[in-house]
Tab-separated table of C-alpha atoms in Angstrom:
chain	number	residue	atom	x	y	z
Y	252	UNK	CA	3.835	-18.724	-31.588
Y	253	UNK	CA	4.523	-15.037	-30.908
Y	254	UNK	CA	0.764	-14.320	-30.796
Y	255	UNK	CA	0.239	-17.199	-28.338
Y	256	UNK	CA	3.051	-15.823	-26.162
Y	257	UNK	CA	1.389	-12.408	-26.032
Y	258	UNK	CA	-2.051	-13.934	-25.389
Y	259	UNK	CA	-0.707	-15.885	-22.415
Y	260	UNK	CA	1.142	-12.786	-21.160
Y	261	UNK	CA	-2.079	-10.752	-21.389
Y	262	UNK	CA	-3.974	-13.324	-19.303
Y	263	UNK	CA	-1.190	-13.379	-16.715
Y	264	UNK	CA	-1.228	-9.565	-16.730
Y	265	UNK	CA	-4.949	-9.610	-15.973
Y	266	UNK	CA	-4.262	-11.979	-13.064
Y	267	UNK	CA	-1.690	-9.554	-11.674
Y	268	UNK	CA	-4.211	-6.712	-11.963
Y	269	UNK	CA	-6.881	-8.686	-10.109
Y	270	UNK	CA	-4.410	-9.721	-7.389
Y	271	UNK	CA	-3.608	-6.093	-6.523
Y	272	UNK	CA	-6.922	-4.412	-7.402
Y	273	UNK	CA	-8.693	-4.818	-4.062
Y	274	UNK	CA	-5.732	-3.386	-2.155
Y	275	UNK	CA	-5.497	-0.433	-4.504
Y	276	UNK	CA	-9.164	0.553	-4.184
Y	277	UNK	CA	-9.355	0.036	-0.410
Y	278	UNK	CA	-6.783	2.747	0.361
Y	279	UNK	CA	-8.560	5.623	-1.437
Y	280	UNK	CA	-11.885	4.386	-0.034
Y	281	UNK	CA	-10.530	4.493	3.527
Y	282	UNK	CA	-8.921	7.925	3.177
Y	283	UNK	CA	-11.809	9.523	1.270
Y	284	UNK	CA	-14.365	8.203	3.784
Y	285	UNK	CA	-12.327	9.493	6.732
Y	286	UNK	CA	-11.959	12.935	5.140
Y	287	UNK	CA	-15.581	13.215	4.016
Y	288	UNK	CA	-14.955	13.464	0.259
Y	289	UNK	CA	-17.968	13.618	-2.049
Y	290	UNK	CA	-18.994	10.790	-4.382
Y	291	UNK	CA	-17.577	12.696	-7.364
Y	292	UNK	CA	-14.259	13.306	-5.582
Y	293	UNK	CA	-14.022	9.654	-4.565
Y	294	UNK	CA	-14.636	8.513	-8.156
Y	295	UNK	CA	-11.813	10.770	-9.318
Y	296	UNK	CA	-9.550	9.527	-6.542
Y	297	UNK	CA	-10.088	5.828	-7.274
Y	298	UNK	CA	-9.865	6.194	-11.079
Y	299	UNK	CA	-6.740	8.336	-10.972
Y	300	UNK	CA	-5.210	6.047	-8.363
Y	301	UNK	CA	-5.680	3.016	-10.636
Y	302	UNK	CA	-4.277	5.017	-13.580
Y	303	UNK	CA	-1.208	6.056	-11.558
Y	304	UNK	CA	-0.636	2.454	-10.406
Y	305	UNK	CA	-0.183	1.641	-14.101
Y	306	UNK	CA	2.172	4.581	-14.689
Y	307	UNK	CA	4.171	3.744	-11.531
Y	308	UNK	CA	4.482	0.111	-12.642
Y	309	UNK	CA	5.707	1.150	-16.102
Y	310	UNK	CA	8.334	3.381	-14.481
Y	311	UNK	CA	9.585	0.489	-12.348
Y	312	UNK	CA	9.705	-1.993	-15.233
Y	313	UNK	CA	12.373	0.073	-17.009
Y	314	UNK	CA	16.001	-0.961	-16.827
Y	315	UNK	CA	18.129	2.041	-17.722
Y	316	UNK	CA	20.888	4.216	-16.241
Y	317	UNK	CA	18.698	6.306	-13.968
Y	318	UNK	CA	15.248	4.785	-13.276
Y	319	UNK	CA	13.659	1.373	-12.807
Y	320	UNK	CA	14.645	-1.881	-11.140
Y	321	UNK	CA	13.695	-3.882	-14.246
Y	322	UNK	CA	11.964	-6.738	-12.403
Y	323	UNK	CA	8.432	-8.193	-12.841
Y	324	UNK	CA	6.967	-5.956	-10.133
Y	325	UNK	CA	3.531	-4.321	-9.785
Y	326	UNK	CA	3.231	-1.099	-7.802
Y	327	UNK	CA	0.155	-0.339	-5.724
Y	328	UNK	CA	-0.806	2.093	-2.979
Y	329	UNK	CA	1.270	1.799	0.196
Y	330	UNK	CA	-0.917	0.734	3.158
Y	331	UNK	CA	1.447	2.407	5.592
Y	332	UNK	CA	0.396	5.781	4.178
Y	333	UNK	CA	-3.270	5.441	5.202
Y	334	UNK	CA	-3.175	6.559	8.834
Y	335	UNK	CA	-0.641	9.395	8.352
Y	336	UNK	CA	-2.531	10.851	5.381
Y	337	UNK	CA	-5.818	10.784	7.310
Y	338	UNK	CA	-4.159	12.574	10.238
Y	339	UNK	CA	-2.641	15.213	7.928
Y	340	UNK	CA	-5.884	15.656	5.976
Y	341	UNK	CA	-7.934	16.125	9.134
Y	342	UNK	CA	-5.408	18.488	10.744
Y	343	UNK	CA	-4.251	20.601	7.799
Y	344	UNK	CA	-6.473	19.767	4.810
Y	345	UNK	CA	-5.958	18.047	1.454
Y	346	UNK	CA	-3.421	20.640	0.285
Y	347	UNK	CA	-0.992	19.723	3.083
Y	348	UNK	CA	-1.565	16.029	2.417
Y	349	UNK	CA	-0.582	16.245	-1.251
Y	350	UNK	CA	2.146	18.812	-0.576
Y	351	UNK	CA	3.771	16.386	1.862
Y	352	UNK	CA	3.562	13.634	-0.769
Y	353	UNK	CA	5.279	15.825	-3.377
Y	354	UNK	CA	8.165	16.594	-1.019
Y	355	UNK	CA	8.447	12.968	0.134
Y	356	UNK	CA	8.699	11.855	-3.519
Y	357	UNK	CA	11.551	14.323	-4.083
Y	358	UNK	CA	13.133	13.094	-0.829
Y	359	UNK	CA	13.115	9.465	-2.063
Y	360	UNK	CA	14.682	10.467	-5.384
Y	361	UNK	CA	17.422	12.428	-3.594
Y	362	UNK	CA	18.303	9.827	-0.926
Y	363	UNK	CA	17.883	6.681	-3.046
Y	364	UNK	CA	21.619	6.509	-3.805
Y	365	UNK	CA	22.576	6.836	-0.136
Y	366	UNK	CA	19.840	4.452	1.013
Y	367	UNK	CA	20.912	1.754	-1.461
Y	368	UNK	CA	24.311	1.676	0.284
Y	369	UNK	CA	22.786	1.671	3.788
Y	370	UNK	CA	20.252	-1.144	3.312
Y	371	UNK	CA	22.046	-3.212	5.983
Y	372	UNK	CA	20.877	-0.658	8.579
Y	373	UNK	CA	17.313	-1.894	7.981
Y	374	UNK	CA	17.531	-5.608	8.803
Y	375	UNK	CA	14.656	-8.002	9.452
Y	376	UNK	CA	14.239	-6.840	13.060
Y	377	UNK	CA	13.352	-3.350	11.777
Y	378	UNK	CA	11.225	-4.336	8.773
Y	379	UNK	CA	9.412	-7.096	10.691
Y	380	UNK	CA	8.552	-4.793	13.597
Y	381	UNK	CA	7.278	-2.046	11.283
Y	382	UNK	CA	5.209	-4.341	9.033
Y	383	UNK	CA	3.650	-6.032	12.095
Y	384	UNK	CA	2.720	-2.616	13.504
Y	385	UNK	CA	1.197	-1.511	10.181
Y	386	UNK	CA	-1.233	-4.448	10.254
Y	387	UNK	CA	-2.076	-4.157	13.955
Y	388	UNK	CA	-2.745	-0.398	13.822
Y	389	UNK	CA	-5.045	-0.731	10.805
Y	390	UNK	CA	-7.189	-3.559	12.231
Y	391	UNK	CA	-9.301	-1.148	14.388
Y	392	UNK	CA	-10.182	0.742	11.174
Y	393	UNK	CA	-11.456	-2.536	9.749
Y	394	UNK	CA	-13.535	-3.215	12.869
Y	395	UNK	CA	-15.095	0.238	12.573
Y	396	UNK	CA	-16.141	-0.507	8.998
Y	397	UNK	CA	-17.574	-3.881	10.028
Y	398	UNK	CA	-19.982	-1.938	12.221
Y	399	UNK	CA	-20.732	0.507	9.378
Y	400	UNK	CA	-18.762	3.149	11.362
Y	401	UNK	CA	-21.824	3.595	13.548
Y	402	UNK	CA	-21.903	4.016	17.348
Y	403	UNK	CA	-24.686	1.400	17.360
Y	404	UNK	CA	-23.885	-1.250	14.708
Y	405	UNK	CA	-26.843	-3.271	13.446
Y	406	UNK	CA	-27.103	-7.045	13.219
Y	407	UNK	CA	-27.360	-6.587	9.438
Y	408	UNK	CA	-23.926	-4.910	9.309
Y	409	UNK	CA	-22.380	-7.635	11.428
Y	410	UNK	CA	-23.928	-10.365	9.265
Y	411	UNK	CA	-22.596	-8.797	6.046
Y	412	UNK	CA	-19.081	-8.446	7.418
Y	413	UNK	CA	-19.063	-12.029	8.743
Y	414	UNK	CA	-20.300	-13.384	5.386
Y	415	UNK	CA	-17.423	-11.563	3.659
Y	416	UNK	CA	-14.848	-12.973	6.100
Y	417	UNK	CA	-16.272	-16.506	5.736
Y	418	UNK	CA	-16.152	-16.316	1.905
Y	419	UNK	CA	-12.505	-15.227	2.022
Y	420	UNK	CA	-11.670	-17.988	4.523
Y	421	UNK	CA	-13.355	-20.688	2.425
Y	422	UNK	CA	-11.528	-19.586	-0.719
Y	423	UNK	CA	-8.192	-19.656	1.115
Y	424	UNK	CA	-8.914	-23.089	2.598
Y	425	UNK	CA	-10.349	-24.881	-0.440
Y	426	UNK	CA	-8.637	-23.267	-3.459
Y	427	UNK	CA	-5.095	-22.874	-4.721
Y	428	UNK	CA	-3.047	-20.688	-7.036
Y	429	UNK	CA	-4.637	-17.731	-8.750
Y	430	UNK	CA	-8.140	-18.097	-7.247
Y	431	UNK	CA	-6.613	-18.113	-3.788
Y	432	UNK	CA	-4.550	-15.009	-4.615
Y	433	UNK	CA	-7.710	-12.992	-5.392
Y	434	UNK	CA	-9.712	-14.205	-2.377
Y	435	UNK	CA	-10.079	-10.634	-1.045
Y	436	UNK	CA	-11.522	-9.422	-4.353
Y	437	UNK	CA	-13.953	-12.369	-4.535
Y	438	UNK	CA	-15.015	-11.697	-0.941
Y	439	UNK	CA	-15.761	-8.060	-1.813
Y	440	UNK	CA	-17.805	-9.085	-4.872
Y	441	UNK	CA	-19.827	-11.815	-3.097
Y	442	UNK	CA	-20.395	-9.575	-0.054
Y	443	UNK	CA	-21.671	-6.781	-2.311
Y	444	UNK	CA	-24.005	-9.176	-4.165
Y	445	UNK	CA	-25.454	-10.339	-0.832
Y	446	UNK	CA	-25.829	-6.711	0.261
Y	447	UNK	CA	-27.601	-5.890	-3.020
Y	448	UNK	CA	-30.090	-8.698	-2.364
Y	449	UNK	CA	-30.787	-6.985	0.976
Y	450	UNK	CA	-31.339	-3.635	-0.738
Y	451	UNK	CA	-28.191	-2.080	0.747
Y	452	UNK	CA	-26.324	-1.177	-2.451
Y	453	UNK	CA	-26.643	2.260	-4.050
Y	454	UNK	CA	-25.764	2.244	-7.777
Y	455	UNK	CA	-26.046	6.031	-8.131
Y	456	UNK	CA	-22.243	6.652	-8.151
Y	457	UNK	CA	-21.865	4.349	-11.197
Y	458	UNK	CA	-24.756	6.000	-13.028
Y	459	UNK	CA	-23.452	9.495	-12.284
Y	460	UNK	CA	-19.810	8.787	-13.226
Y	461	UNK	CA	-18.645	9.993	-16.630
Y	462	UNK	CA	-17.627	7.555	-19.340
Y	463	UNK	CA	-14.106	8.942	-19.746
Y	464	UNK	CA	-11.801	11.230	-17.779
Y	465	UNK	CA	-8.201	12.369	-17.830
Y	466	UNK	CA	-6.317	12.815	-14.528
Y	467	UNK	CA	-5.612	16.472	-13.794
Y	468	UNK	CA	-2.852	18.165	-11.788
Y	469	UNK	CA	-3.926	19.624	-8.417
Y	470	UNK	CA	-7.527	18.371	-8.673
Y	471	UNK	CA	-8.069	19.078	-4.952
Y	472	UNK	CA	-6.428	22.513	-5.130
Y	473	UNK	CA	-2.909	23.864	-4.788
Y	474	UNK	CA	-0.607	21.996	-2.394
Y	475	UNK	CA	0.569	23.518	0.873
Y	476	UNK	CA	3.790	22.589	2.611
Y	477	UNK	CA	3.431	22.043	6.351
Y	478	UNK	CA	6.661	20.987	8.069
Y	479	UNK	CA	5.412	18.272	10.458
Y	480	UNK	CA	3.307	16.717	7.676
Y	481	UNK	CA	6.332	16.627	5.387
Y	482	UNK	CA	8.493	15.055	8.124
Y	483	UNK	CA	5.836	12.406	8.762
Y	484	UNK	CA	5.531	11.453	5.084
Y	485	UNK	CA	9.325	11.343	4.658
Y	486	UNK	CA	9.438	8.802	7.498
Y	487	UNK	CA	6.668	6.802	5.803
Y	488	UNK	CA	8.617	7.041	2.522
Y	489	UNK	CA	11.653	5.593	4.322
Y	490	UNK	CA	9.493	2.710	5.589
Y	491	UNK	CA	8.281	2.143	2.009
Y	492	UNK	CA	11.888	2.057	0.785
Y	493	UNK	CA	12.676	-0.604	3.376
Y	494	UNK	CA	9.633	-2.640	2.309
Y	495	UNK	CA	10.401	-2.205	-1.400
Y	496	UNK	CA	13.992	-3.327	-0.877
Y	497	UNK	CA	12.595	-6.551	0.592
Y	498	UNK	CA	10.285	-6.987	-2.414
Y	499	UNK	CA	13.180	-6.429	-4.849
Y	500	UNK	CA	15.317	-8.990	-3.026
Y	501	UNK	CA	12.475	-11.539	-3.030
Y	502	UNK	CA	12.014	-11.089	-6.789
Y	503	UNK	CA	15.785	-11.285	-7.264
Y	504	UNK	CA	15.729	-14.734	-5.626
Y	505	UNK	CA	12.768	-15.880	-7.743
Y	506	UNK	CA	14.105	-14.595	-11.094
Y	507	UNK	CA	17.787	-15.263	-10.471
Y	508	UNK	CA	18.691	-11.669	-11.389
Y	509	UNK	CA	21.294	-9.885	-9.277
Y	510	UNK	CA	20.332	-6.642	-7.528
Y	511	UNK	CA	23.387	-4.472	-6.933
Y	512	UNK	CA	23.455	-1.018	-5.271
Y	513	UNK	CA	22.960	0.783	-8.614
Y	514	UNK	CA	19.915	-1.247	-9.573
Y	515	UNK	CA	18.458	-0.839	-6.088
Y	516	UNK	CA	19.021	2.925	-6.321
Y	517	UNK	CA	17.265	3.089	-9.696
Y	518	UNK	CA	14.326	1.094	-8.358
Y	519	UNK	CA	13.944	3.440	-5.400
Y	520	UNK	CA	14.270	6.455	-7.712
Y	521	UNK	CA	11.418	5.141	-9.842
Y	522	UNK	CA	9.346	4.708	-6.694
Y	523	UNK	CA	10.171	8.287	-5.651
Y	524	UNK	CA	9.096	9.568	-9.062
Y	525	UNK	CA	5.832	7.624	-8.714
Y	526	UNK	CA	5.187	9.204	-5.285
Y	527	UNK	CA	5.955	12.669	-6.717
Y	528	UNK	CA	3.505	12.116	-9.594
Y	529	UNK	CA	0.939	10.826	-7.100
Y	530	UNK	CA	1.216	14.089	-5.166
Y	531	UNK	CA	0.919	16.212	-8.324
Y	532	UNK	CA	-2.141	14.316	-9.594
Y	533	UNK	CA	-3.613	14.076	-6.081
Y	534	UNK	CA	-3.383	10.359	-5.445
Y	535	UNK	CA	-1.199	8.398	-3.039
Y	536	UNK	CA	2.316	6.929	-2.622
Y	537	UNK	CA	3.197	3.661	-4.335
Y	538	UNK	CA	5.249	0.650	-3.394
Y	539	UNK	CA	5.881	-2.876	-4.703
Y	540	UNK	CA	3.018	-5.268	-3.899
Y	541	UNK	CA	4.163	-8.483	-2.234
Y	542	UNK	CA	1.036	-10.404	-3.325
Y	543	UNK	CA	2.155	-9.979	-6.924
Y	544	UNK	CA	5.562	-11.381	-6.006
Y	545	UNK	CA	3.713	-14.480	-4.836
Y	546	UNK	CA	1.874	-14.631	-8.158
Y	547	UNK	CA	5.186	-14.532	-10.074
Y	548	UNK	CA	6.335	-17.513	-8.010
Y	549	UNK	CA	3.051	-19.408	-8.450
Y	550	UNK	CA	2.833	-18.832	-12.230
Y	551	UNK	CA	6.510	-19.600	-12.866
Y	552	UNK	CA	6.606	-16.815	-15.499
Y	553	UNK	CA	9.517	-14.613	-14.489
Y	554	UNK	CA	9.785	-12.153	-17.397
Y	555	UNK	CA	8.342	-8.636	-17.461
Y	556	UNK	CA	5.910	-8.993	-20.385
Y	557	UNK	CA	2.838	-9.932	-18.278
Y	558	UNK	CA	3.534	-6.939	-15.993
Y	559	UNK	CA	3.628	-4.610	-19.011
Y	560	UNK	CA	0.146	-5.874	-19.888
Y	561	UNK	CA	-0.997	-5.379	-16.273
Y	562	UNK	CA	0.282	-1.784	-16.348
Y	563	UNK	CA	-1.528	-1.033	-19.623
Y	564	UNK	CA	-4.765	-2.587	-18.288
Y	565	UNK	CA	-4.500	-0.415	-15.146
Y	566	UNK	CA	-4.021	2.733	-17.223
Y	567	UNK	CA	-7.042	1.912	-19.409
Y	568	UNK	CA	-9.263	1.172	-16.376
Y	569	UNK	CA	-8.082	4.392	-14.758
Y	570	UNK	CA	-9.395	6.385	-17.714
Y	571	UNK	CA	-12.887	4.880	-17.287
Y	572	UNK	CA	-14.487	6.418	-14.154
Y	573	UNK	CA	-17.415	4.004	-14.116
Y	574	UNK	CA	-14.979	1.239	-13.126
Y	575	UNK	CA	-13.680	3.448	-10.347
Y	576	UNK	CA	-17.225	4.218	-9.229
Y	577	UNK	CA	-17.956	0.485	-8.887
Y	578	UNK	CA	-15.757	0.467	-5.793
Y	579	UNK	CA	-18.115	2.981	-4.164
Y	580	UNK	CA	-21.086	0.649	-4.200
Y	581	UNK	CA	-19.347	-1.772	-1.811
Y	582	UNK	CA	-21.018	-1.332	1.616
Y	583	UNK	CA	-18.756	-0.456	4.576
Y	584	UNK	CA	-19.398	-3.747	6.458
Y	585	UNK	CA	-18.240	-5.710	3.395
Y	586	UNK	CA	-15.112	-3.559	3.147
Y	587	UNK	CA	-14.565	-4.043	6.882
Y	588	UNK	CA	-14.737	-7.828	6.589
Y	589	UNK	CA	-12.179	-7.796	3.771
Y	590	UNK	CA	-9.959	-5.371	5.713
Y	591	UNK	CA	-9.875	-7.590	8.799
Y	592	UNK	CA	-8.444	-10.445	6.751
Y	593	UNK	CA	-6.135	-8.236	4.678
Y	594	UNK	CA	-4.635	-6.401	7.647
Y	595	UNK	CA	-4.355	-9.702	9.490
Y	596	UNK	CA	-2.291	-10.933	6.540
Y	597	UNK	CA	-0.105	-7.814	6.795
Y	598	UNK	CA	0.487	-8.409	10.519
Y	599	UNK	CA	1.370	-12.047	9.941
Y	600	UNK	CA	3.690	-11.071	7.110
Y	601	UNK	CA	5.563	-8.919	9.621
Y	602	UNK	CA	5.633	-11.763	12.142
Y	603	UNK	CA	6.958	-14.053	9.430
Y	604	UNK	CA	9.828	-11.619	8.839
Y	605	UNK	CA	10.459	-11.492	12.607
Y	606	UNK	CA	10.643	-15.304	12.679
Y	607	UNK	CA	13.892	-15.054	10.688
Y	608	UNK	CA	15.487	-12.801	13.345
Y	609	UNK	CA	18.117	-14.250	15.686
Y	610	UNK	CA	16.483	-13.790	19.079
Y	611	UNK	CA	18.336	-16.699	20.709
Y	612	UNK	CA	21.810	-15.163	20.466
Y	613	UNK	CA	20.884	-11.485	20.577
Y	614	UNK	CA	18.577	-10.404	23.397
Y	615	UNK	CA	18.670	-6.812	22.101
Y	616	UNK	CA	16.375	-7.908	19.274
Y	617	UNK	CA	13.691	-8.708	21.865
Y	618	UNK	CA	13.911	-5.146	23.173
Y	619	UNK	CA	13.790	-3.613	19.685
Y	620	UNK	CA	10.712	-5.581	18.614
Y	621	UNK	CA	8.914	-5.326	21.971
Y	622	UNK	CA	9.359	-1.582	22.427
Y	623	UNK	CA	8.781	-0.493	18.819
Y	624	UNK	CA	5.642	-2.637	18.343
Y	625	UNK	CA	4.111	-1.869	21.753
Y	626	UNK	CA	4.741	1.881	21.407
Y	627	UNK	CA	3.499	1.828	17.813
Y	628	UNK	CA	0.240	0.054	18.666
Y	629	UNK	CA	-0.221	1.823	22.007
Y	630	UNK	CA	0.435	5.375	20.787
Y	631	UNK	CA	-1.705	4.986	17.660
Y	632	UNK	CA	-4.690	7.393	17.873
Y	633	UNK	CA	-3.872	7.862	21.567
Y	634	UNK	CA	-4.827	11.031	23.487
Y	635	UNK	CA	-1.582	10.746	25.467
Y	636	UNK	CA	-0.136	13.824	23.766
Y	637	UNK	CA	-3.316	15.929	23.674
Y	638	UNK	CA	-1.676	18.711	25.725
Y	639	UNK	CA	1.195	18.969	23.230
Y	640	UNK	CA	1.359	21.185	20.094
Y	641	UNK	CA	-0.554	19.917	17.041
Y	642	UNK	CA	2.636	18.889	15.213
Y	643	UNK	CA	3.731	16.744	18.172
Y	644	UNK	CA	0.259	15.192	18.448
Y	645	UNK	CA	0.267	14.317	14.734
Y	646	UNK	CA	3.674	12.727	14.975
Y	647	UNK	CA	3.242	10.652	18.102
Y	648	UNK	CA	-0.385	9.594	17.556
Y	649	UNK	CA	0.675	7.744	14.404
Y	650	UNK	CA	1.692	4.239	15.394
Y	651	UNK	CA	3.492	3.426	12.140
Y	652	UNK	CA	5.707	6.511	12.421
Y	653	UNK	CA	6.471	5.814	16.094
Y	654	UNK	CA	7.284	2.143	15.431
Y	655	UNK	CA	9.494	3.057	12.469
Y	656	UNK	CA	11.481	5.678	14.348
Y	657	UNK	CA	11.882	3.489	17.439
Y	658	UNK	CA	12.882	0.359	15.489
Y	659	UNK	CA	15.483	2.223	13.404
Y	660	UNK	CA	16.847	4.136	16.422
Y	661	UNK	CA	17.010	1.137	18.773
Y	662	UNK	CA	18.572	-1.108	16.125
Y	663	UNK	CA	21.209	1.536	15.348
Y	664	UNK	CA	22.059	1.969	19.038
Y	665	UNK	CA	21.740	-1.586	20.375
Y	666	UNK	CA	23.031	-3.469	17.330
Y	667	UNK	CA	25.585	-0.880	16.179
Y	668	UNK	CA	28.464	-3.381	16.341
Y	669	UNK	CA	26.517	-5.847	14.191
Y	670	UNK	CA	25.413	-3.404	11.445
């Protein structure tokens, strides 16, 4: 009976891994491509990222005095970190990028206790506006990949991206449960198979990747600490804390476990430690994945055992670079097709949160959502601040940062009597 229990938990753990895998490999692919990393560097980045997802998940599964929320939660790379990290990497180099992550991880650990008592200052109007902006600002990146990031996209690129989108749509329309939850991953696989039949897949990265590797500290060199980069990543870390709080509360409702301020603090501390480790080992920040929350609800298994298996599987895969290199063979148009759907989902998730906001009796909420989203989308990658100092340009050309700051500020000012 005990063996059967563990066998079922292992299968469920594998499902959780598959549900979050595509999201976790897309982030390093996007950042590495934008920063011009080599094939070897990208293999390291993806493998170590998968490894650290496992470590971060194990940290969060704990339920002790200081760290861990102790819920069936899987941590993956935070999508909201993509655009800021690319901006920092392009402006100040990889050292500043990972230095900012290290400081932002320490920041989360230090403020987690205060934040856990101030969660009511980040209501649905703030989280919904920010999540909507995250999806909308990332969609243009997806469109660029659909055209193979070329100034003159070919019909072949367009066809591949459309095939990927259609596969994902069909799976979402005609399947249920687990298969539906991994529609993005299936779309990536089918799109890559079609691309291979067209001779557009290069298997060299897999052949060149080593059989085994161990993540190393400061792989991309010593970190540097640039003030505007640190400020930007601390804002993104605050957004992640808001999002994670929502994930914890959703899991609390599903599992029936109470989340008090202490448990929330410990969960955020674990997330901060994961971000700090990500900076040290040169990967990215981590946050609770909402798609895995959905899988907990669908499966009906609410204990942590399957998530322990998922974490162990992630760690093992992260030590095998050839698995990480597999992500590199996916052509850009296929990735673009998957991104369009995924970031559309993110946008709609934000709109779904906004649908719970009381707009009828509080017209200030209209102003908060309208201004924060429009400024976030409009300022993103804008040349509006090109005459300003580099630090100002970095800050205000990032739509997620702008939307976050505006939503928090406007909510605090306009809804101060309601908070």
